[in-house]
Coordinates of C-alpha atoms in Angstrom, one line a residue:
Chain A
X25 CA -9.2 -2.7 31.0
X26 CA -9.5 -6.5 30.3
X27 CA -7.0 -7.6 27.6
X28 CA -8.4 -10.7 25.9
X29 CA -5.4 -11.6 23.7
X30 CA -2.2 -9.8 22.5
X31 CA 0.4 -10.2 19.8
X32 CA 4.0 -10.8 20.5
X33 CA 5.4 -8.2 18.1
X34 CA 7.6 -5.4 19.7
X35 CA 6.1 -1.8 20.1
X36 CA 9.1 0.3 19.0
X37 CA 7.7 3.7 20.1
X38 CA 6.5 4.8 23.4
X39 CA 2.6 5.4 23.1
X40 CA 2.4 7.3 26.4
X41 CA 0.4 10.4 25.5
X42 CA 1.5 12.3 28.5
X43 CA 5.1 12.0 27.8
X44 CA 4.6 13.3 24.3
X45 CA 2.6 16.2 25.7
X46 CA 5.7 17.2 27.6
X47 CA 7.5 17.1 24.4
X48 CA 5.0 19.2 22.5
X49 CA 4.7 21.7 25.2
X50 CA 8.3 22.7 24.5
X51 CA 7.9 22.8 20.7
X52 CA 8.3 26.2 19.1
X53 CA 5.1 28.0 18.0
X54 CA 7.1 30.7 16.6
X55 CA 6.2 32.1 13.2
X56 CA 9.7 32.1 11.8
X57 CA 11.4 31.0 8.5
X58 CA 12.3 27.5 8.5
X59 CA 13.7 27.4 5.0
X60 CA 16.9 25.3 4.6
X61 CA 18.6 22.8 2.3
X62 CA 17.7 19.1 2.7
X63 CA 21.3 18.6 3.8
X64 CA 20.9 20.9 6.7
X65 CA 17.5 19.6 7.5
X66 CA 18.7 16.0 7.8
X67 CA 21.8 17.1 9.6
X68 CA 19.8 18.8 12.1
X69 CA 16.7 16.8 12.6
X70 CA 17.4 13.1 11.7
X71 CA 19.6 11.3 14.2
X72 CA 21.0 7.7 14.5
X73 CA 18.5 5.4 16.2
X74 CA 15.4 7.8 15.5
X75 CA 12.2 6.2 14.6
X76 CA 11.2 7.6 11.0
X77 CA 8.2 7.8 8.9
X78 CA 8.2 8.8 5.3
X79 CA 5.0 10.3 3.8
X80 CA 3.3 9.7 0.5
X81 CA 2.4 6.3 -1.0
X82 CA 5.6 4.5 -1.9
X83 CA 6.3 6.1 -5.2
X84 CA 3.7 8.8 -5.2
X85 CA 4.4 12.2 -3.5
X86 CA 7.4 10.9 -1.6
X87 CA 10.3 13.2 -0.2
X88 CA 12.8 11.3 -2.3
X89 CA 15.4 14.0 -1.8
X90 CA 15.2 13.3 2.1
X91 CA 15.4 9.5 1.6
X92 CA 18.6 10.0 -0.5
X93 CA 20.1 12.5 2.1
X94 CA 19.6 10.1 5.0
X95 CA 21.4 7.4 3.1
X96 CA 24.1 9.8 1.9
X97 CA 24.8 11.0 5.5
X98 CA 24.9 7.3 6.5
X99 CA 22.2 7.2 9.3
X100 CA 22.1 3.7 11.0
X101 CA 20.0 1.9 13.5
X102 CA 16.8 3.7 13.0
X103 CA 13.2 2.4 13.5
X104 CA 11.0 2.7 10.4
X105 CA 7.2 2.7 9.7
X106 CA 6.9 0.4 6.5
X107 CA 3.5 2.0 5.7
X108 CA 2.7 1.8 2.1
X109 CA 6.4 2.0 1.5
X110 CA 7.7 1.0 -1.8
X111 CA 10.5 3.0 -3.5
X112 CA 11.2 4.9 -0.3
X113 CA 11.8 1.5 1.4
X114 CA 14.0 0.5 -1.4
X115 CA 16.3 3.6 -0.9
X116 CA 16.3 3.2 2.8
X117 CA 17.2 -0.6 2.4
X118 CA 20.0 0.2 -0.1
X119 CA 21.6 2.3 2.9
X120 CA 20.8 -0.3 5.5
X121 CA 19.4 2.5 7.5
X122 CA 17.0 0.9 9.9
X123 CA 17.3 -2.1 12.1
X124 CA 13.6 -2.3 13.4
X125 CA 10.5 -2.2 11.4
X126 CA 6.8 -1.8 11.7
X127 CA 5.6 -3.7 8.6
X128 CA 2.5 -2.9 6.6
X129 CA 3.7 -3.2 3.1
X130 CA 7.4 -3.6 2.3
X131 CA 9.8 -5.1 -0.4
X132 CA 7.4 -4.7 -3.2
X133 CA 6.9 -1.8 -5.7
X134 CA 3.2 -2.8 -6.5
X135 CA 2.7 -3.8 -10.2
X136 CA 6.4 -3.2 -10.8
X137 CA 7.5 -6.3 -8.9
X138 CA 9.7 -7.0 -5.7
X139 CA 12.9 -5.3 -4.8
X140 CA 15.7 -8.0 -4.8
X141 CA 17.9 -5.9 -2.5
X142 CA 15.1 -5.2 0.0
X143 CA 14.2 -8.7 0.1
X144 CA 17.9 -9.7 0.7
X145 CA 18.0 -7.2 3.7
X146 CA 14.7 -8.5 5.1
X147 CA 15.7 -12.1 4.9
X148 CA 19.3 -11.3 6.5
X149 CA 17.9 -11.3 9.9
X150 CA 19.4 -7.8 10.5
X151 CA 16.0 -6.3 11.0
X152 CA 13.7 -6.8 14.0
X153 CA 9.9 -6.7 12.7
X154 CA 6.4 -6.3 14.0
X155 CA 3.6 -7.1 11.7
X156 CA 0.7 -4.6 11.0
X157 CA -1.4 -3.5 8.1
X158 CA -1.9 -0.3 6.2
X159 CA -4.9 0.7 8.0
X160 CA -3.5 -0.4 11.4
X161 CA -0.5 2.0 10.8
X162 CA -2.9 4.6 9.6
X163 CA -4.9 4.5 12.9
X164 CA -1.7 4.3 15.0
X165 CA -0.8 7.8 13.4
X166 CA -4.3 8.9 13.9
X167 CA -4.2 8.1 17.6
X168 CA -0.9 10.0 17.9
X169 CA -2.3 12.9 16.0
X170 CA -5.2 13.0 18.5
X171 CA -2.9 12.9 21.4
X172 CA -4.2 9.7 22.8
X173 CA -2.3 6.3 23.2
X174 CA -4.4 3.9 21.2
X175 CA -7.3 3.6 18.7
X176 CA -9.7 0.6 18.4
X177 CA -10.1 -1.1 15.0
X178 CA -12.0 -4.1 13.7
X179 CA -9.3 -5.7 11.4
X180 CA -6.4 -8.1 12.0
X181 CA -8.1 -10.2 14.7
X182 CA -7.9 -14.0 14.2
X183 CA -4.8 -13.8 11.9
X184 CA -1.1 -14.5 12.3
X185 CA -0.6 -10.8 11.2
X186 CA -2.2 -10.2 14.8
X187 CA 0.0 -12.6 16.5
X188 CA 3.1 -10.9 15.1
X189 CA 1.8 -7.5 15.9
X190 CA 2.0 -5.5 19.1
X191 CA -1.8 -5.0 19.2
X192 CA -4.0 -6.2 22.1
X193 CA -7.6 -7.5 21.8
X194 CA -10.1 -5.7 24.1
X195 CA -13.8 -5.5 24.7
X196 CA -15.9 -2.4 24.1
X197 CA -17.2 -1.1 27.4
X198 CA -20.5 -0.2 25.7
X199 CA -21.5 -3.1 23.4
X200 CA -19.1 -5.9 24.4
X201 CA -17.7 -6.1 20.8
X202 CA -14.1 -7.2 20.3
X203 CA -11.6 -4.6 19.2
X204 CA -7.9 -4.6 18.3
X205 CA -6.3 -1.8 20.2
X206 CA -3.7 -0.3 18.0
X207 CA -0.8 1.6 20.1
X208 CA -0.2 5.2 18.9
X209 CA 3.0 5.9 17.0
X210 CA 4.8 9.2 17.7
X211 CA 7.7 9.2 15.2
X212 CA 10.9 11.1 16.3
X213 CA 11.1 12.4 12.7
X214 CA 9.1 12.4 9.6
X215 CA 9.4 13.8 6.1
X216 CA 6.6 14.7 3.7
X217 CA 6.7 16.2 0.3
X218 CA 3.9 18.7 -0.6
X219 CA 3.0 20.7 -3.6
X220 CA 3.3 24.2 -1.9
X221 CA 4.5 25.6 1.4
X222 CA 5.3 29.1 2.9
X223 CA 8.6 29.8 4.5
X224 CA 7.0 29.0 8.1
X225 CA 5.8 25.6 6.9
X226 CA 2.1 26.1 6.2
X227 CA 1.4 23.5 3.6
X228 CA -0.9 22.8 0.6
X229 CA -1.1 19.4 -1.0
X230 CA -3.3 18.0 -3.8
X231 CA -4.4 14.6 -4.8
X232 CA -4.7 11.7 -2.4
X233 CA -3.6 12.3 1.3
X234 CA -2.8 8.8 2.4
X235 CA -2.1 9.2 6.1
X236 CA 0.2 12.2 5.8
X237 CA -2.0 14.7 7.7
X238 CA -2.0 12.4 10.7
X239 CA 1.7 11.6 10.3
X240 CA 2.5 15.4 10.3
X241 CA 0.7 15.9 13.6
X242 CA 2.1 12.8 15.2
X243 CA 5.6 13.5 14.4
X244 CA 7.9 15.2 17.1
X245 CA 10.1 16.6 14.3
X246 CA 8.9 17.2 10.6
X247 CA 10.8 18.1 7.6
X248 CA 8.7 19.3 4.6
X249 CA 10.0 19.3 1.0
X250 CA 7.9 21.4 -1.4
X251 CA 7.6 21.8 -5.2
X252 CA 7.3 25.4 -4.7
X253 CA 7.6 28.0 -2.0
X254 CA 4.6 30.3 -1.8
X255 CA 4.1 33.5 -0.1
X256 CA 2.5 33.7 3.4
X257 CA 0.0 36.3 1.8
X258 CA -1.2 33.5 -0.6
X259 CA -1.7 31.1 2.5
X260 CA -3.7 33.8 4.2
X261 CA -5.8 34.6 1.1
X262 CA -7.6 31.2 1.4
X263 CA -6.6 29.3 4.6
X264 CA -9.0 26.5 3.7
X265 CA -6.2 25.0 1.5
X266 CA -3.7 24.7 4.5
X267 CA -3.6 21.0 5.4
X268 CA -0.4 20.9 7.5
X269 CA 0.0 24.0 9.9
X270 CA 3.4 25.5 10.4
X271 CA 3.5 24.6 14.2
X272 CA 4.0 20.9 13.2
X273 CA 7.0 21.7 10.9
X274 CA 10.8 22.0 11.7
X275 CA 12.2 22.5 8.2
X276 CA 11.0 23.7 4.8
X277 CA 13.0 22.7 1.8
X278 CA 12.1 23.8 -1.7
X279 CA 12.8 20.9 -3.8
X280 CA 11.2 21.1 -7.4
X281 CA 10.6 17.6 -8.7
X282 CA 11.2 16.3 -5.1
X283 CA 9.0 13.2 -5.6
X284 CA 11.2 12.2 -8.5
X285 CA 11.4 9.3 -9.5
X286 CA 8.1 9.0 -8.1
X287 CA 4.7 10.4 -9.3
X288 CA 3.6 13.9 -8.1
X289 CA -0.2 14.4 -8.6
X290 CA -0.9 17.1 -11.3
X291 CA 2.7 17.7 -11.8
X292 CA 4.7 14.9 -13.2
X293 CA 4.3 11.1 -13.6
X294 CA 6.8 8.6 -12.1
X295 CA 9.9 7.5 -14.1
X296 CA 9.2 4.1 -14.9
X297 CA 12.4 3.5 -16.9
X298 CA 14.5 4.6 -14.0
X299 CA 12.5 2.3 -11.4
X300 CA 13.1 -0.5 -13.7
X301 CA 16.8 0.2 -13.8
X302 CA 16.8 0.3 -9.8
X303 CA 15.1 -3.1 -9.8
X304 CA 17.4 -4.5 -12.4
X305 CA 20.8 -3.4 -10.8
X306 CA 19.7 -4.8 -7.5
X307 CA 20.0 -8.4 -8.8
X308 CA 23.8 -7.9 -8.4
X309 CA 25.1 -6.4 -5.1
X310 CA 28.2 -5.2 -7.1
X311 CA 26.0 -3.4 -9.7
X312 CA 23.8 -1.8 -7.0
X313 CA 27.0 -0.5 -5.2
X314 CA 28.0 1.2 -8.5
X315 CA 24.4 2.4 -9.1
X316 CA 24.4 3.9 -5.5
X317 CA 27.6 5.7 -6.0
X318 CA 26.4 7.3 -9.2
X319 CA 23.0 8.2 -8.1
X320 CA 23.3 9.0 -4.4
X321 CA 26.8 9.1 -2.9
X322 CA 28.4 11.1 -5.6
X323 CA 25.6 13.4 -5.8
X324 CA 25.5 16.7 -3.9
X325 CA 21.8 17.0 -3.9
X326 CA 18.6 16.1 -5.7
X327 CA 19.3 18.4 -8.7
X328 CA 22.5 16.5 -9.5
X329 CA 20.6 13.3 -9.3
X330 CA 18.0 14.6 -11.8
X331 CA 20.8 15.9 -14.0
X332 CA 22.3 12.3 -14.2
X333 CA 19.0 10.9 -15.2
X334 CA 17.8 13.1 -18.1
X335 CA 17.5 16.4 -16.5
X336 CA 14.9 19.0 -17.5
X337 CA 14.2 17.0 -20.8
X338 CA 13.3 14.0 -18.7
X339 CA 11.3 16.3 -16.3
X340 CA 9.3 17.8 -19.2
X341 CA 8.6 14.3 -20.6
X342 CA 7.2 13.1 -17.2
X343 CA 5.1 16.3 -17.0
X344 CA 3.5 15.5 -20.3
X345 CA 2.9 11.9 -19.2
X346 CA 1.2 13.2 -16.1
X347 CA -1.2 15.4 -18.1
X348 CA -1.7 13.3 -21.3
X349 CA -2.9 10.0 -19.6
X350 CA -1.0 7.7 -21.9
X351 CA 1.2 4.8 -21.2
X352 CA 1.5 5.0 -17.3
X353 CA 3.8 1.9 -17.5
X354 CA 5.8 2.6 -20.7
Chain B
X21 CA -8.3 -24.2 -29.4
X22 CA -10.0 -21.3 -27.8
X23 CA -9.0 -17.8 -28.9
X24 CA -8.5 -16.5 -25.3
X25 CA -5.9 -17.1 -22.6
X26 CA -6.3 -18.1 -18.9
X27 CA -5.8 -14.6 -17.7
X28 CA -8.4 -13.2 -20.0
X29 CA -10.7 -15.9 -18.9
X30 CA -10.2 -15.3 -15.2
X31 CA -10.7 -11.5 -15.6
X32 CA -14.0 -12.0 -17.6
X33 CA -15.2 -14.5 -15.0
X34 CA -14.4 -12.0 -12.2
X35 CA -16.0 -9.0 -14.0
X36 CA -19.2 -10.9 -14.2
X37 CA -19.4 -11.3 -10.5
X38 CA -19.7 -7.6 -10.0
X39 CA -23.3 -6.3 -10.2
X40 CA -24.3 -2.8 -11.4
X41 CA -24.3 -0.3 -8.4
X42 CA -22.0 -2.3 -6.2
X43 CA -18.8 -0.8 -4.7
X44 CA -15.5 -2.3 -4.8
X45 CA -11.8 -1.5 -3.6
X46 CA -9.4 -2.9 -6.0
X47 CA -5.6 -3.1 -6.5
X48 CA -3.5 -3.0 -9.5
X49 CA -3.3 -5.6 -12.1
X50 CA -6.0 -8.2 -12.9
X51 CA -8.4 -7.0 -10.2
X52 CA -8.2 -3.5 -11.8
X53 CA -8.9 -5.0 -15.2
X54 CA -11.8 -6.9 -13.9
X55 CA -13.4 -3.9 -12.4
X56 CA -12.8 -1.8 -15.5
X57 CA -14.3 -4.5 -17.6
X58 CA -17.3 -4.8 -15.4
X59 CA -17.8 -1.1 -15.6
X60 CA -17.6 -1.0 -19.5
X61 CA -20.0 -4.0 -19.8
X62 CA -22.5 -5.2 -17.2
X63 CA -22.0 -2.8 -14.4
X64 CA -21.6 0.8 -15.7
X65 CA -22.4 2.2 -12.2
X66 CA -19.7 0.2 -10.4
X67 CA -18.3 2.3 -7.6
X68 CA -14.5 1.8 -7.7
X69 CA -12.2 2.8 -4.9
X70 CA -8.5 2.5 -4.2
X71 CA -7.0 2.0 -0.6
X72 CA -4.6 5.1 -0.9
X73 CA -7.7 7.4 -1.3
X74 CA -8.8 7.5 -4.9
X75 CA -12.7 7.4 -4.9
X76 CA -14.8 6.8 -8.1
X77 CA -12.4 7.8 -10.8
X78 CA -13.0 7.5 -14.6
X79 CA -9.9 5.3 -14.9
X80 CA -8.1 6.5 -18.1
X81 CA -5.7 3.4 -18.2
X82 CA -4.5 0.8 -15.9
X83 CA -2.6 2.4 -12.9
X84 CA 0.7 1.0 -11.8
X85 CA 0.2 2.0 -8.3
X86 CA -3.2 2.1 -6.1
X87 CA -1.9 5.6 -5.3
X88 CA -0.8 7.0 -8.7
X89 CA -2.6 9.9 -10.4
X90 CA -4.6 7.6 -12.5
X91 CA -6.7 6.4 -9.5
X92 CA -8.1 9.9 -9.0
X93 CA -8.6 11.0 -12.7
X94 CA -11.9 12.7 -12.8
X95 CA -12.8 11.1 -9.6
X96 CA -15.4 12.1 -7.2
X97 CA -12.8 12.5 -4.3
X98 CA -9.1 12.2 -3.6
X99 CA -9.1 11.2 0.1
X100 CA -6.9 9.0 2.2
X101 CA -6.2 5.6 3.6
X102 CA -8.6 6.1 6.7
X103 CA -11.4 7.4 4.4
X104 CA -11.5 4.3 2.2
X105 CA -10.9 1.8 4.9
X106 CA -13.5 3.3 7.2
X107 CA -16.0 3.4 4.5
X108 CA -15.5 -0.3 4.2
X109 CA -15.6 -0.8 8.0
X110 CA -18.9 0.9 8.1
X111 CA -20.2 -1.5 5.8
X112 CA -20.4 0.4 2.4
X113 CA -18.0 -1.7 0.4
X114 CA -19.4 -4.8 -1.3
X115 CA -16.4 -6.3 -2.9
X116 CA -12.6 -6.6 -2.8
X117 CA -10.2 -8.8 -4.8
X118 CA -7.1 -10.3 -2.9
X119 CA -4.4 -12.6 -3.7
X120 CA -1.4 -14.3 -2.1
X121 CA 1.4 -16.8 -2.4
X122 CA -0.8 -19.3 -0.6
X123 CA -4.4 -20.0 0.1
X124 CA -6.1 -22.6 2.4
X125 CA -9.4 -24.4 2.3
X126 CA -11.0 -21.6 4.3
X127 CA -9.7 -18.9 2.0
X128 CA -7.1 -17.7 4.6
X129 CA -4.3 -15.9 2.5
X130 CA -0.6 -15.8 2.9
X131 CA 1.3 -12.8 1.6
X132 CA 3.9 -12.3 4.5
X133 CA 6.5 -15.1 4.4
X134 CA 7.7 -18.6 3.7
X135 CA 9.7 -20.5 6.3
X136 CA 9.3 -20.9 10.2
X137 CA 11.5 -18.1 11.5
X138 CA 9.6 -14.9 11.5
X139 CA 12.6 -12.7 12.0
X140 CA 14.6 -14.4 9.5
X141 CA 12.3 -15.7 6.9
X142 CA 13.3 -17.9 4.1
X143 CA 11.3 -15.8 1.5
X144 CA 9.9 -12.5 2.5
X145 CA 6.7 -11.1 0.8
X146 CA 5.3 -7.7 1.0
X147 CA 3.1 -8.5 4.0
X148 CA -0.6 -7.2 4.4
X149 CA -0.6 -4.0 2.9
X150 CA -4.2 -3.1 2.9
X151 CA -5.2 -6.8 2.4
X152 CA -6.1 -7.8 5.9
X153 CA -8.1 -4.7 6.3
X154 CA -10.1 -5.3 3.2
X155 CA -10.5 -8.9 3.9
X156 CA -11.7 -7.9 7.3
X157 CA -14.1 -5.2 6.3
X158 CA -15.5 -5.7 2.7
X159 CA -18.6 -7.8 2.6
X160 CA -17.5 -10.2 -0.2
X161 CA -13.7 -11.1 -0.7
X162 CA -12.9 -12.4 -4.3
X163 CA -9.6 -14.1 -5.2
X164 CA -8.4 -14.4 -8.9
X165 CA -5.4 -16.7 -8.9
X166 CA -3.8 -19.5 -11.2
X167 CA -4.1 -22.8 -9.0
X168 CA -1.6 -25.5 -8.1
X169 CA -0.8 -27.7 -5.2
X170 CA 1.7 -25.4 -3.8
X171 CA -0.4 -22.2 -3.9
X172 CA -3.6 -24.1 -2.8
X173 CA -2.1 -25.5 0.4
X174 CA -3.3 -27.6 3.3
X175 CA -1.7 -25.1 5.7
X176 CA -0.6 -21.7 4.9
X177 CA 2.7 -20.7 6.4
X178 CA 1.1 -17.4 7.7
X179 CA -2.4 -16.2 7.8
X180 CA -1.7 -12.6 6.6
X181 CA -5.5 -11.8 5.7
X182 CA -8.5 -13.6 7.0
X183 CA -10.6 -16.1 5.3
X184 CA -13.1 -18.0 7.3
X185 CA -10.2 -18.7 9.6
X186 CA -10.7 -22.2 11.1
X187 CA -14.1 -22.6 9.4
X188 CA -17.5 -23.0 11.0
X189 CA -18.3 -19.9 13.2
X190 CA -14.5 -19.2 14.0
X191 CA -14.5 -15.9 12.1
X192 CA -17.6 -14.6 13.8
X193 CA -16.0 -15.4 17.2
X194 CA -12.7 -13.8 16.4
X195 CA -14.2 -10.1 16.6
X196 CA -14.1 -9.4 12.9
X197 CA -17.3 -7.7 11.5
X198 CA -20.1 -10.2 11.2
X199 CA -21.2 -11.5 7.7
X200 CA -18.2 -10.5 5.7
X201 CA -15.8 -13.1 4.3
X202 CA -14.4 -14.9 1.3
X203 CA -17.1 -15.3 -1.5
X204 CA -15.5 -16.8 -4.6
X205 CA -12.3 -18.1 -5.9
X206 CA -11.6 -17.8 -9.5
X207 CA -8.8 -19.8 -11.0
X208 CA -7.6 -20.9 -14.4
X209 CA -9.5 -24.2 -13.9
X210 CA -12.7 -23.4 -11.9
X211 CA -14.8 -21.2 -9.8
X212 CA -15.1 -22.2 -6.1
X213 CA -17.4 -20.8 -3.3
X214 CA -17.6 -21.8 0.4
X215 CA -20.0 -24.4 1.8
X216 CA -22.2 -22.3 4.3
X217 CA -21.8 -24.5 7.4
X218 CA -18.3 -25.8 7.3
X219 CA -17.0 -22.8 5.3
X220 CA -14.9 -25.1 3.2
X221 CA -13.9 -24.4 -0.2
X222 CA -16.4 -26.0 -2.8
X223 CA -16.3 -26.3 -6.6
X224 CA -19.3 -24.7 -8.2
X225 CA -18.0 -24.4 -11.9
X226 CA -15.3 -25.8 -14.1
X227 CA -13.7 -23.9 -16.9
X228 CA -14.0 -25.1 -20.5
X229 CA -11.3 -27.8 -21.0
X230 CA -11.0 -29.0 -17.4
X231 CA -12.5 -31.6 -15.3
X232 CA -13.4 -31.8 -11.6
X233 CA -10.6 -34.3 -11.5
X234 CA -8.1 -31.7 -12.8
X235 CA -9.3 -29.2 -10.3
X236 CA -8.9 -31.6 -7.4
X237 CA -5.3 -32.7 -8.7
X238 CA -4.2 -29.1 -8.7
X239 CA -5.2 -28.4 -5.2
X240 CA -3.3 -29.3 -2.0
X241 CA -6.5 -30.0 0.1
X242 CA -9.8 -31.8 -0.5
X243 CA -12.3 -29.6 -2.2
X244 CA -16.0 -30.0 -1.6
X245 CA -18.2 -30.3 -4.6
X246 CA -21.6 -28.5 -5.1
X247 CA -24.5 -30.7 -6.0
X248 CA -24.6 -29.3 -9.4
X249 CA -21.3 -28.3 -11.1
X250 CA -21.8 -26.2 -14.1
X251 CA -19.3 -25.3 -16.9
X252 CA -18.1 -21.8 -16.8
X253 CA -18.9 -19.6 -19.8
X254 CA -16.0 -18.6 -22.0
X255 CA -15.4 -14.9 -22.6
X256 CA -17.4 -13.3 -25.3
X257 CA -16.1 -11.6 -28.4
X258 CA -17.4 -8.2 -27.0
X259 CA -15.7 -8.7 -23.6
X260 CA -12.3 -9.7 -25.2
X261 CA -12.5 -6.8 -27.5
X262 CA -13.0 -4.2 -24.7
X263 CA -10.3 -5.9 -22.5
X264 CA -7.7 -6.0 -25.3
X265 CA -8.5 -2.7 -27.1
X266 CA -9.6 -0.3 -24.2
X267 CA -8.3 -1.7 -20.9
X268 CA -5.1 -3.4 -21.5
X269 CA -3.8 -2.5 -25.0
X270 CA -0.1 -3.0 -24.1
X271 CA -0.9 -6.5 -22.6
X272 CA 0.5 -5.7 -19.1
X273 CA -1.8 -8.1 -17.4
X274 CA -3.5 -10.1 -20.2
X275 CA 0.0 -10.8 -21.7
X276 CA 1.1 -12.6 -18.5

């Protein structure tokens, strides 16, 4: 195929669909329990140097406990998909977990402002970057989920975002229209937080889906955290609710309030007070160090983190906030 | 002295651009306030969507994230990134609001970096997010921003999201969907559109209290001028009341 133009950005993951078929050929299809702790899941499935993707939308339905555990266990030199990433990105930057990055949205927490520490990290030169967009990364996962090596899209052309990406411009063989060819991303490992899962990893999620269903299928290894474990009988009672099938999943970790301090649709709102504190302490590297010691390194797990930040009283307040629709930013 | 501030004026001006029955993808903050105001005044059937997947909610209060649960409250659909972006790519989204650290005379936006070294930028911003996608796909891109000579730059450090690119027919040649592009720029001082041939930014209205001269003095490139430049209408009492009491009672946006 004739390549009309191409960006100079690096492609950090191999888009070759046949190589990944060989990987998936060997992946287990066994219906067996995958229940384990987050600590165990990260130890087993997240390695130094892996390319990582985090599900959800920044501070909405994120697997916060997995992000903390990755930092706690000191993973380094990872690749990361900065796709709609806000608080998850902030956590991983605090641990200096990755050194190469596909960028769609980074360093910001939307209306909350920019993360001073994430900015310092991104301006330090320690991270090699390629530039993309939210939809570009979405279709890169979509291509991978479909088992193909690229997906054509009509964005990005003519801009510097394209020049700093790894996309290539090609011509449609039917109409002659130009398209940006987006190379598939097959992450080594991803983590997604859902509402419910059975012990095998059949998942139910409510609210917006972002790109998670494609991410789940694109990933070589997948860690699921869920608000609640439910029975396999319940899954079979109405399979139309299953959005991620068990054969994509490697670990199932039950983590109630697992998206905290993020929002979880229909369950609890984000903890804006705590997110403001994160942004505030980041102004001083010393304060951030103390903050991380308290909230990540000295915590055994997600429950201890929640205990230190208001425990069940706080969780109940956030549940009320989610359901009463008042003062989202308060 | 007028009894409204610059942010309120920009939001009211922006809201009037959105006709009833049109569709729009919005972000948080001022664009969201403008879409909500339009819905509560002149465009009750405005179809509001969020890039993360929320489609046609009855927004109960201003969201803090384009993916938080307020974006799907009493919505018609809780979908995903591809659903919304592809609806726009198919040609069914009329408007979007975007912004950036810099904008040039063709409406190209920079929200990526300041400084020459991409791998070690002087200042790093969030990047495109969904902005490049929406600027590529939505029929009419609107920008709401205060203006000064730094922000309205002769040359942006980085074209994150496409305006009319290098002007003329350069955008059409790039491969981006035909017919879509920057529509109006709403600032604290004026409203600009783009001259149809050259695709250069052009003053079409000035806000009360400002002259054409002020607008040009606070812009880093030469602005074209429409044959007839009108004075922009200030916010009405009705608009201000809805904005202050129903949309942003805590003044998160209008208090800025």
